[in-house]
Amino acid sequence: MGIFERYLSLWVGLGIVAGVALGSLVPGLFGAIADIEFAHVNLVVAVLIWVMIYPMMVQIDFSAIKNVGKKPKGLMLTLVINWLIKPFTMAALGWLFFRVFFAGWVDPNTAGEYIAGMILLGVAPCTAMVFVWSQLTKGDPNYTLVQVSVNDIIMVFAFTPIAAFLLGVSDIQVPWQTLLLSVVLYVLLPLLAGVWTRHRLERKGDGTGLEQWLQRLRPWSMLGLLGTVVLLFGFQAPTLLEQPQTIVLIAIPLLIQTYGIFIIAYGAARWLRLPHNVAGPACMIGTSNFFELAVAVAISLFGLHSGAALATVVGVLVEVPVMLSLVALVNRTQHWFSHA
């Protein structure tokens, strides 16, 4: 495991501090970056997210899908959690907290944007960080590839209609064109680029070319993640400093959602008697979010300084330490499961 994965929480924490500090000291710089956009897509954020996502997409081996029938239970668990449970529980929790519990503290329009950001997090199953969580929980890397590959195929077709449905149910106007553009830009195109790159490298023979290419890309993926974190927290610096209670309000339902989904998934994995190296990654994939996609879509739909963008940024803040705590729990409970 590289130094980035080993100290992931530290690097993200430093990126958050740097972003808030720079956003407060040089707000004009972040304002200028915010103006660099086309068709409601911020080009600087788009480049950073591409730099972060593309190396992850190159790792995906779609040929592994042929092995999906060998251990179907773990895959079905992930798919049920990601597409039939998590988006709807996230929307329900967002509505419950910001339309009922916190209604007296947040105005209705802002509450709607917070709910929208939470929905986008819930509809975006984890892709980029899956391989880190799988490695940390001693998961089966080939099975993880199968899960990621199938999830990404489904996401290309399911993200837009589910997001639009849940946003519509929450009385939020859905700009379909922007939503579709975001899915094409942040899911379909990097996925196709990753598949094309992998195919070209695998044609060279012994696999060393692919491994060398992934090693070269790894630092860029780290820089993309940290650069995105710095920018997002820089954009939101005034809100974060002036309204710290807002962060707490958003974090509460996100924490309940994350731990709640994990309990459902981990309990189901034990009931299904999955081996530990399948159960761990399956539950981590079902619990975590593709926050890079959620952030990008929130910015495209609602703007850099919107409540929706802030909610997805808080998702970044919450996800890393929470997922690391769940990694520790999964590793401590290996004796609950069989070993393949």
Short mmCIF file of C-alpha atoms in Angstrom, two decimals:
data_model
loop_
_atom_site.label_atom_id
_atom_site.label_comp_id
_atom_site.label_asym_id
_atom_site.label_seq_id
_atom_site.Cartn_x
_atom_site.Cartn_y
_atom_site.Cartn_z
CA MET A 1 0.00 0.00 0.00
CA GLY A 2 1.37 3.41 -0.97
CA ILE A 3 1.86 6.39 1.29
CA PHE A 4 -1.27 8.00 -0.17
CA GLU A 5 -3.57 5.12 0.81
CA ARG A 6 -1.88 4.66 4.19
CA TYR A 7 -2.34 8.30 5.25
CA LEU A 8 -5.45 9.11 3.18
CA SER A 9 -7.33 10.75 6.03
CA LEU A 10 -4.33 13.02 6.80
CA TRP A 11 -3.93 14.20 3.18
CA VAL A 12 -7.65 14.95 2.83
CA GLY A 13 -7.61 16.79 6.17
CA LEU A 14 -4.66 18.91 5.07
CA GLY A 15 -6.42 19.61 1.76
CA ILE A 16 -9.52 20.79 3.62
CA VAL A 17 -7.47 23.12 5.85
CA ALA A 18 -5.54 24.48 2.85
CA GLY A 19 -8.75 25.06 0.89
CA VAL A 20 -10.51 26.95 3.68
CA ALA A 21 -7.39 29.02 4.41
CA LEU A 22 -6.78 29.94 0.76
CA GLY A 23 -10.46 30.61 0.17
CA SER A 24 -10.39 33.12 3.02
CA LEU A 25 -7.06 34.74 2.13
CA VAL A 26 -7.44 35.00 -1.67
CA PRO A 27 -11.18 34.86 -2.43
CA GLY A 28 -10.60 36.69 -5.72
CA LEU A 29 -8.56 33.76 -7.06
CA PHE A 30 -11.34 31.29 -6.33
CA GLY A 31 -13.88 33.69 -7.79
CA ALA A 32 -11.89 33.82 -11.02
CA ILE A 33 -11.68 30.01 -11.12
CA ALA A 34 -15.42 29.80 -10.52
CA ASP A 35 -16.02 31.89 -13.66
CA ILE A 36 -14.16 29.43 -15.90
CA GLU A 37 -17.14 27.37 -17.02
CA PHE A 38 -18.94 26.13 -20.12
CA ALA A 39 -22.55 24.88 -20.24
CA HIS A 40 -22.77 25.14 -16.42
CA VAL A 41 -19.68 22.90 -16.06
CA ASN A 42 -16.69 24.38 -14.26
CA LEU A 43 -13.75 23.46 -16.46
CA VAL A 44 -11.08 23.51 -13.74
CA VAL A 45 -13.09 21.19 -11.50
CA ALA A 46 -13.86 19.01 -14.53
CA VAL A 47 -10.16 18.62 -15.36
CA LEU A 48 -9.27 17.74 -11.75
CA ILE A 49 -12.06 15.20 -11.50
CA TRP A 50 -11.00 13.64 -14.78
CA VAL A 51 -7.40 13.43 -13.51
CA MET A 52 -8.75 11.68 -10.40
CA ILE A 53 -11.25 9.33 -12.07
CA TYR A 54 -9.40 8.24 -15.21
CA PRO A 55 -6.72 6.14 -13.43
CA MET A 56 -9.48 4.35 -11.52
CA MET A 57 -11.34 3.59 -14.75
CA VAL A 58 -8.19 2.11 -16.33
CA GLN A 59 -8.13 -0.44 -13.48
CA ILE A 60 -11.58 -1.76 -14.39
CA ASP A 61 -11.38 -5.07 -16.25
CA PHE A 62 -14.69 -5.69 -18.02
CA SER A 63 -13.51 -9.14 -19.06
CA ALA A 64 -13.92 -10.09 -15.39
CA ILE A 65 -17.70 -9.87 -15.82
CA LYS A 66 -17.66 -13.35 -17.36
CA ASN A 67 -16.91 -14.64 -13.84
CA VAL A 68 -19.98 -12.99 -12.35
CA GLY A 69 -21.86 -16.28 -12.05
CA LYS A 70 -19.25 -17.89 -9.81
CA LYS A 71 -20.15 -15.90 -6.68
CA PRO A 72 -23.45 -14.14 -7.41
CA LYS A 73 -24.51 -13.45 -3.82
CA GLY A 74 -21.91 -10.74 -3.14
CA LEU A 75 -22.67 -8.97 -6.40
CA MET A 76 -26.43 -9.09 -5.83
CA LEU A 77 -25.94 -7.66 -2.32
CA THR A 78 -23.98 -4.71 -3.72
CA LEU A 79 -26.49 -4.05 -6.49
CA VAL A 80 -29.51 -4.20 -4.17
CA ILE A 81 -27.87 -1.83 -1.68
CA ASN A 82 -26.64 0.60 -4.34
CA TRP A 83 -29.72 0.82 -6.54
CA LEU A 84 -32.77 -0.31 -4.54
CA ILE A 85 -32.02 0.90 -1.01
CA LYS A 86 -29.38 3.61 -0.65
CA PRO A 87 -30.74 6.30 -3.03
CA PHE A 88 -34.19 6.14 -1.45
CA THR A 89 -33.07 6.07 2.19
CA MET A 90 -30.78 9.05 1.48
CA ALA A 91 -33.66 11.02 -0.04
CA ALA A 92 -35.94 10.06 2.86
CA LEU A 93 -33.39 11.10 5.49
CA GLY A 94 -32.70 14.38 3.69
CA TRP A 95 -36.41 15.19 3.58
CA LEU A 96 -36.97 14.11 7.21
CA PHE A 97 -34.15 16.20 8.63
CA PHE A 98 -34.40 19.34 6.49
CA ARG A 99 -38.18 19.48 6.03
CA VAL A 100 -39.08 18.36 9.56
CA PHE A 101 -36.33 18.26 12.22
CA PHE A 102 -34.28 21.24 10.96
CA ALA A 103 -37.12 23.15 9.30
CA GLY A 104 -36.91 25.98 11.82
CA TRP A 105 -33.19 26.52 11.26
CA VAL A 106 -32.91 26.40 7.45
CA ASP A 107 -35.00 28.33 4.91
CA PRO A 108 -37.01 26.13 2.49
CA ASN A 109 -35.01 26.95 -0.66
CA THR A 110 -31.67 26.22 0.99
CA ALA A 111 -33.10 23.08 2.58
CA GLY A 112 -34.13 21.90 -0.88
CA GLU A 113 -30.57 22.36 -2.14
CA TYR A 114 -29.14 20.43 0.80
CA ILE A 115 -31.58 17.58 0.07
CA ALA A 116 -30.56 17.67 -3.61
CA GLY A 117 -26.89 17.33 -2.71
CA MET A 118 -27.64 14.39 -0.42
CA ILE A 119 -29.69 12.71 -3.17
CA LEU A 120 -26.83 13.06 -5.64
CA LEU A 121 -24.51 11.42 -3.11
CA GLY A 122 -26.97 8.58 -2.57
CA VAL A 123 -27.44 7.86 -6.27
CA ALA A 124 -23.69 7.75 -7.01
CA PRO A 125 -22.25 4.36 -5.93
CA CYS A 126 -18.55 4.32 -5.15
CA THR A 127 -16.12 3.75 -8.01
CA ALA A 128 -12.91 5.71 -7.50
CA MET A 129 -12.18 4.69 -3.90
CA VAL A 130 -13.48 1.12 -4.16
CA PHE A 131 -10.05 -0.34 -4.78
CA VAL A 132 -8.62 1.38 -1.70
CA TRP A 133 -11.39 0.07 0.58
CA SER A 134 -11.10 -3.41 -0.91
CA GLN A 135 -7.35 -3.49 -0.36
CA LEU A 136 -7.68 -2.22 3.21
CA THR A 137 -10.24 -4.93 4.04
CA LYS A 138 -8.15 -7.70 2.41
CA GLY A 139 -10.79 -8.18 -0.25
CA ASP A 140 -10.65 -10.33 -3.35
CA PRO A 141 -9.33 -7.87 -5.98
CA ASN A 142 -10.77 -9.78 -8.94
CA TYR A 143 -14.21 -9.90 -7.39
CA THR A 144 -13.98 -6.20 -6.62
CA LEU A 145 -13.30 -5.62 -10.31
CA VAL A 146 -16.46 -7.52 -11.19
CA GLN A 147 -18.53 -5.46 -8.76
CA VAL A 148 -17.11 -2.16 -10.00
CA SER A 149 -17.51 -3.12 -13.65
CA VAL A 150 -21.17 -4.11 -13.29
CA ASN A 151 -21.94 -1.06 -11.14
CA ASP A 152 -20.40 1.30 -13.67
CA ILE A 153 -22.38 -0.19 -16.53
CA ILE A 154 -25.59 0.22 -14.54
CA MET A 155 -24.63 3.75 -13.48
CA VAL A 156 -24.35 4.92 -17.09
CA PHE A 157 -28.03 4.11 -17.59
CA ALA A 158 -29.56 4.38 -14.10
CA PHE A 159 -27.97 7.46 -12.52
CA THR A 160 -29.91 10.06 -14.52
CA PRO A 161 -33.45 8.62 -14.22
CA ILE A 162 -33.12 7.77 -10.50
CA ALA A 163 -31.60 11.16 -9.68
CA ALA A 164 -34.27 12.95 -11.72
CA PHE A 165 -37.05 10.94 -10.07
CA LEU A 166 -35.85 11.61 -6.52
CA LEU A 167 -35.13 15.28 -7.21
CA GLY A 168 -38.61 15.59 -8.71
CA VAL A 169 -40.20 13.89 -5.72
CA SER A 170 -38.40 16.46 -3.55
CA ASP A 171 -39.96 19.28 -5.64
CA ILE A 172 -36.62 20.30 -7.16
CA GLN A 173 -36.62 21.31 -10.81
CA VAL A 174 -34.44 18.97 -12.86
CA PRO A 175 -32.48 20.40 -15.81
CA TRP A 176 -32.30 17.17 -17.79
CA GLN A 177 -29.79 18.44 -20.33
CA THR A 178 -27.25 19.38 -17.67
CA LEU A 179 -27.82 16.13 -15.78
CA LEU A 180 -27.27 14.03 -18.91
CA LEU A 181 -24.20 16.08 -19.86
CA SER A 182 -22.71 15.49 -16.41
CA VAL A 183 -23.18 11.72 -16.64
CA VAL A 184 -21.59 11.65 -20.10
CA LEU A 185 -18.70 13.88 -19.00
CA TYR A 186 -17.91 12.29 -15.65
CA VAL A 187 -18.96 8.66 -16.12
CA LEU A 188 -19.27 7.58 -19.74
CA LEU A 189 -16.28 9.38 -21.29
CA PRO A 190 -13.69 8.51 -18.59
CA LEU A 191 -15.04 4.96 -18.59
CA LEU A 192 -14.58 4.65 -22.36
CA ALA A 193 -11.14 6.27 -22.12
CA GLY A 194 -10.15 3.78 -19.42
CA VAL A 195 -11.42 0.81 -21.44
CA TRP A 196 -9.58 2.02 -24.57
CA THR A 197 -6.33 2.60 -22.64
CA ARG A 198 -6.49 -0.79 -20.96
CA HIS A 199 -7.20 -2.53 -24.28
CA ARG A 200 -4.23 -0.84 -25.98
CA LEU A 201 -1.86 -1.68 -23.12
CA GLU A 202 -3.01 -5.29 -22.80
CA ARG A 203 -2.37 -5.85 -26.51
CA LYS A 204 1.34 -5.28 -25.82
CA GLY A 205 1.60 -8.68 -24.15
CA ASP A 206 2.75 -9.56 -20.64
CA GLY A 207 0.78 -7.01 -18.60
CA THR A 208 3.83 -5.07 -17.46
CA GLY A 209 2.86 -2.14 -19.68
CA LEU A 210 -0.51 -1.84 -17.94
CA GLU A 211 1.04 -2.08 -14.49
CA GLN A 212 3.69 0.52 -15.34
CA TRP A 213 1.04 2.87 -16.72
CA LEU A 214 -1.05 2.51 -13.54
CA GLN A 215 2.01 3.23 -11.42
CA ARG A 216 2.64 6.42 -13.41
CA LEU A 217 -0.99 7.49 -13.08
CA ARG A 218 -1.27 6.91 -9.33
CA PRO A 219 0.39 10.22 -8.26
CA TRP A 220 -1.84 12.11 -10.71
CA SER A 221 -4.92 10.53 -9.20
CA MET A 222 -3.75 11.69 -5.77
CA LEU A 223 -3.10 15.20 -7.04
CA GLY A 224 -6.53 15.26 -8.67
CA LEU A 225 -8.23 14.27 -5.43
CA LEU A 226 -6.30 16.75 -3.29
CA GLY A 227 -6.70 19.54 -5.86
CA THR A 228 -10.45 18.93 -5.99
CA VAL A 229 -10.70 18.99 -2.19
CA VAL A 230 -8.71 22.26 -1.98
CA LEU A 231 -10.86 23.92 -4.65
CA LEU A 232 -14.20 22.78 -3.25
CA PHE A 233 -13.41 23.85 0.29
CA GLY A 234 -11.94 27.09 -1.03
CA PHE A 235 -15.17 27.86 -2.89
CA GLN A 236 -17.17 27.14 0.26
CA ALA A 237 -14.77 28.81 2.72
CA PRO A 238 -17.04 31.78 3.60
CA THR A 239 -19.98 29.49 4.37
CA LEU A 240 -17.85 27.06 6.32
CA LEU A 241 -16.41 29.84 8.50
CA GLU A 242 -19.57 31.91 8.90
CA GLN A 243 -22.01 29.01 9.36
CA PRO A 244 -20.15 26.09 10.94
CA GLN A 245 -23.45 24.84 12.35
CA THR A 246 -24.60 24.17 8.78
CA ILE A 247 -21.83 21.60 8.41
CA VAL A 248 -23.07 19.83 11.53
CA LEU A 249 -26.69 19.85 10.29
CA ILE A 250 -25.70 18.29 6.95
CA ALA A 251 -23.29 15.81 8.55
CA ILE A 252 -25.91 14.33 10.93
CA PRO A 253 -28.14 12.64 8.30
CA LEU A 254 -25.08 11.69 6.24
CA LEU A 255 -23.56 9.89 9.23
CA ILE A 256 -26.84 8.13 10.01
CA GLN A 257 -27.15 7.08 6.35
CA THR A 258 -23.59 5.77 6.10
CA TYR A 259 -23.59 3.73 9.29
CA GLY A 260 -27.18 2.60 8.74
CA ILE A 261 -26.49 1.31 5.22
CA PHE A 262 -23.37 -0.46 6.44
CA ILE A 263 -25.33 -2.23 9.20
CA ILE A 264 -27.92 -3.41 6.67
CA ALA A 265 -25.27 -4.58 4.20
CA TYR A 266 -23.01 -6.26 6.77
CA GLY A 267 -25.94 -8.00 8.42
CA ALA A 268 -27.14 -9.26 5.04
CA ALA A 269 -23.62 -10.43 4.14
CA ARG A 270 -23.44 -12.50 7.31
CA TRP A 271 -26.93 -13.91 6.71
CA LEU A 272 -25.88 -14.85 3.15
CA ARG A 273 -22.74 -16.50 4.60
CA LEU A 274 -20.41 -14.69 2.23
CA PRO A 275 -16.67 -15.28 2.66
CA HIS A 276 -14.91 -12.39 4.36
CA ASN A 277 -12.90 -11.35 1.29
CA VAL A 278 -16.19 -10.86 -0.60
CA ALA A 279 -18.36 -9.57 2.26
CA GLY A 280 -15.95 -6.78 3.26
CA PRO A 281 -15.60 -5.09 -0.15
CA ALA A 282 -19.28 -5.70 -1.01
CA CYS A 283 -20.38 -3.81 2.09
CA MET A 284 -17.81 -1.05 1.67
CA ILE A 285 -18.84 -0.52 -1.96
CA GLY A 286 -22.51 -0.41 -0.98
CA THR A 287 -21.83 2.03 1.85
CA SER A 288 -19.50 4.55 0.23
CA ASN A 289 -20.30 7.10 -2.49
CA PHE A 290 -18.85 8.25 -5.80
CA PHE A 291 -18.50 11.71 -4.26
CA GLU A 292 -16.47 12.99 -7.22
CA LEU A 293 -19.49 12.48 -9.50
CA ALA A 294 -21.93 13.88 -6.94
CA VAL A 295 -19.81 17.02 -6.48
CA ALA A 296 -19.44 17.56 -10.23
CA VAL A 297 -23.16 17.11 -10.94
CA ALA A 298 -24.16 19.34 -8.00
CA ILE A 299 -21.91 22.11 -9.32
CA SER A 300 -23.26 21.68 -12.85
CA LEU A 301 -26.91 21.69 -11.76
CA PHE A 302 -26.92 24.22 -8.93
CA GLY A 303 -23.65 26.20 -9.05
CA LEU A 304 -20.37 26.26 -7.15
CA HIS A 305 -21.72 28.19 -4.18
CA SER A 306 -25.03 26.36 -3.87
CA GLY A 307 -26.30 24.40 -0.90
CA ALA A 308 -26.25 21.26 -3.05
CA ALA A 309 -22.53 21.68 -3.76
CA LEU A 310 -21.92 22.31 -0.05
CA ALA A 311 -23.79 19.12 0.90
CA THR A 312 -21.64 17.04 -1.46
CA VAL A 313 -18.50 18.70 -0.08
CA VAL A 314 -19.59 17.78 3.44
CA GLY A 315 -19.99 14.27 2.03
CA VAL A 316 -16.27 14.32 1.23
CA LEU A 317 -15.52 15.57 4.75
CA VAL A 318 -17.61 12.81 6.35
CA GLU A 319 -16.79 9.89 4.06
CA VAL A 320 -13.06 9.37 4.53
CA PRO A 321 -12.90 9.11 8.36
CA VAL A 322 -16.20 7.19 8.51
CA MET A 323 -15.08 4.66 5.90
CA LEU A 324 -11.75 4.20 7.67
CA SER A 325 -13.65 3.44 10.89
CA LEU A 326 -15.71 0.85 9.00
CA VAL A 327 -12.53 -0.66 7.53
CA ALA A 328 -11.29 -1.17 11.10
CA LEU A 329 -14.61 -2.81 12.07
CA VAL A 330 -14.57 -5.14 9.05
CA ASN A 331 -11.02 -6.23 9.84
CA ARG A 332 -11.81 -6.81 13.52
CA THR A 333 -14.81 -9.01 12.70
CA GLN A 334 -13.18 -11.42 10.25
CA HIS A 335 -14.10 -14.29 12.55
CA TRP A 336 -17.80 -13.68 11.79
CA PHE A 337 -17.28 -14.96 8.25
CA SER A 338 -15.75 -17.92 6.50
CA HIS A 339 -12.54 -17.52 4.50
CA ALA A 340 -12.46 -18.47 0.84
#
